[in-house]
Amino acid sequence: MLKFTQPGLLFVASALTGMLVMGCQKNSTPKSQTPDAAASISKNIKTQAVSLTQGFEVGSTSPKTAYDVAPTGSSGGDNVTLSGNPWNMFDALIGNLSADQKNGSWSARIRNTGKITMLFDVTGGISTVTISSATYGSDPASQWGLFYSVDGGTTWAQSGSNITTGATLAVQTFTINVTGSARLEIRKLTGGTNRINIDDITINDNGGGGTTPPPVVVTGKKFLFDASHLENAGSADWQIDADGTENVPIYTGGTTVETKAQRIPTPSYTGITASTPETYWKGGISSWAVSLVKLGELVETLPSGSTVTYGDSSNPQDLSNYDVFVVDEPNRLFTAAEKTALMNFVNNGGGLFMIADHTAATTAGTDANGYNPSDRDGDGYDSPRVWNDLMTNNGINNNNPFGFNINYVDINESPSTNVYTGTNANAQKVLNGATGTASKLAFYDGSTATLTPTNNSSVQGLFWRNSATNGGNSNVMALLATYGTGRIVWIGDSSPADDGTGDTGDSLFNGWSGDSPSGFTSHPALHLNASLWLAKAI
């Protein structure tokens, strides 16, 4: 959210509204909205759509509970219908025993030289395929292979090398790059009667391209935006869509009525086209969400009153069901269980987008500019403290496991052009990725980070204050890191994501696309590239 940059203006606004001292505002007139970034970006990228997913989630009863059913021992296997498509399973079944390694409730199990075969084609070709596999129970390891056919199953070719199963599910990626009609077959190749589990087959299509193809973005990734930690407190409105209302604490005591987000944005995302305005949804960061949908991704909200979980099959919004968790300026601490969930989510391959805001040395006083910390609900914690608590008090790794800590400061840079120029491949994807180049970053009262690469050598600064050393560990305004098989992006201010619309009772300003001279391309490009990188979509 953009902020006033003069204490005097803040004082006047506070006297008028009684709330703006906690708002993140600036002393300029909001610019008119420019078209959503994704509308012009989408024509310059190639979407690599998910054309098929098969997770073997068959409901309460498996359609294939024995290795060979009709007739027993048949070398032809048995045909089953999964998600409306015909498959053949030979010496294979769909199981849910405790020894079955699975994401969700079910997975395929294969023994001997069994196989699972698509009896249909995908028509958009195949660029890449991802498959999860593991050894069943305590069985010794076996090997399996992925085969593909472009002639309706008459002939088959193997993609890549044999895969050796491990004790837990591991994801393997195969690059096939064929166009037109194609189908897959998974064959168990070694290990005799030892059994293996197969789960989460994903096919990304291959629509072709010119001699200089545009950047590729994998579609169908799922983004969960948090609204369960009072992201709507005070004059903030860090929600992608909100159709209800709720009473929310404010820093001065008592409560106030705020808009409340629901799980599924309305109207339906299916109505979004390249020309749909971000006001299609009502939220202070609806531009971000609408842009993701225009790029082919899916978005939901974790509503107020929900709990962050990971590995809880009874929770339909468990983090295991999403690729990226976006948390824009949380104002309540994560519980011990939620911190465990977040750490495990990232460690196991999830993406975490962390956004903070300005603060002061203590939440009891003001900072050097006369601002109160951004503790919008008055509980003694603001977003920098919430994030630092996650990184120092999570019970798994309390020593800045992401490679940075957040400084308790309030800074303005409008804009910083001190951007990373090195060869780090991840940084280049975020700064110069499929949705444009991020060359400027404006902060209107935000916090900085100090990098601690001794804790995590993957941490990489993206922007620094103009006065800071490029590539240094101090005064970092945005960064990325990896942790386990997952990814993290942190930005120290909510201003750049603010689209200037949302709750009419809050003070919102357009830092997304209307904040000259630092917006237009840079802010959407940074957030969208970072989102896609976190989702492993670029």
PDB file of N, CA and C in Angstrom, residues 20 53 91 106 147 184 202 217 249 451 503:
ATOM      1  N   LEU A  20      -5.708   6.540   9.413  1.00  0.00           N
ATOM      2  CA  LEU A  20      -4.706   6.531   8.365  1.00  0.00           C
ATOM      3  C   LEU A  20      -3.288   6.417   8.888  1.00  0.00           C
ATOM      4  N   THR A  53      -3.828 -34.287 -16.176  1.00  0.00           N
ATOM      5  CA  THR A  53      -3.312 -34.666 -14.864  1.00  0.00           C
ATOM      6  C   THR A  53      -4.056 -35.909 -14.405  1.00  0.00           C
ATOM      7  N   ASP A  91      -1.279 -55.971 -14.432  1.00  0.00           N
ATOM      8  CA  ASP A  91      -0.541 -56.285 -13.207  1.00  0.00           C
ATOM      9  C   ASP A  91      -0.386 -55.018 -12.359  1.00  0.00           C
ATOM     10  N   TRP A 106      -5.226 -42.039  -2.833  1.00  0.00           N
ATOM     11  CA  TRP A 106      -4.996 -43.195  -3.690  1.00  0.00           C
ATOM     12  C   TRP A 106      -3.745 -42.994  -4.549  1.00  0.00           C
ATOM     13  N   PHE A 147       7.343 -44.466 -21.484  1.00  0.00           N
ATOM     14  CA  PHE A 147       7.353 -44.659 -22.930  1.00  0.00           C
ATOM     15  C   PHE A 147       6.236 -43.819 -23.551  1.00  0.00           C
ATOM     16  N   LEU A 184       0.964 -42.042 -23.449  1.00  0.00           N
ATOM     17  CA  LEU A 184       2.040 -42.503 -22.578  1.00  0.00           C
ATOM     18  C   LEU A 184       1.767 -43.913 -22.062  1.00  0.00           C
ATOM     19  N   THR A 202       1.453 -35.716 -14.798  1.00  0.00           N
ATOM     20  CA  THR A 202       1.080 -34.429 -15.400  1.00  0.00           C
ATOM     21  C   THR A 202       1.728 -34.313 -16.767  1.00  0.00           C
ATOM     22  N   VAL A 217       5.348 -20.354 -20.472  1.00  0.00           N
ATOM     23  CA  VAL A 217       4.761 -20.339 -19.138  1.00  0.00           C
ATOM     24  C   VAL A 217       3.865 -21.559 -19.000  1.00  0.00           C
ATOM     25  N   PRO A 249     -10.160  -6.283  14.446  1.00  0.00           N
ATOM     26  CA  PRO A 249      -9.537  -5.373  15.412  1.00  0.00           C
ATOM     27  C   PRO A 249      -8.740  -4.282  14.721  1.00  0.00           C
ATOM     28  N   LEU A 451      20.889 -10.090   4.292  1.00  0.00           N
ATOM     29  CA  LEU A 451      21.112 -11.451   3.846  1.00  0.00           C
ATOM     30  C   LEU A 451      22.088 -12.159   4.778  1.00  0.00           C
ATOM     31  N   ASP A 503     -11.578  -2.318  -1.001  1.00  0.00           N
ATOM     32  CA  ASP A 503     -12.495  -1.858   0.041  1.00  0.00           C
ATOM     33  C   ASP A 503     -12.585  -0.336  -0.013  1.00  0.00           C
TER      34      ASP A 503
END
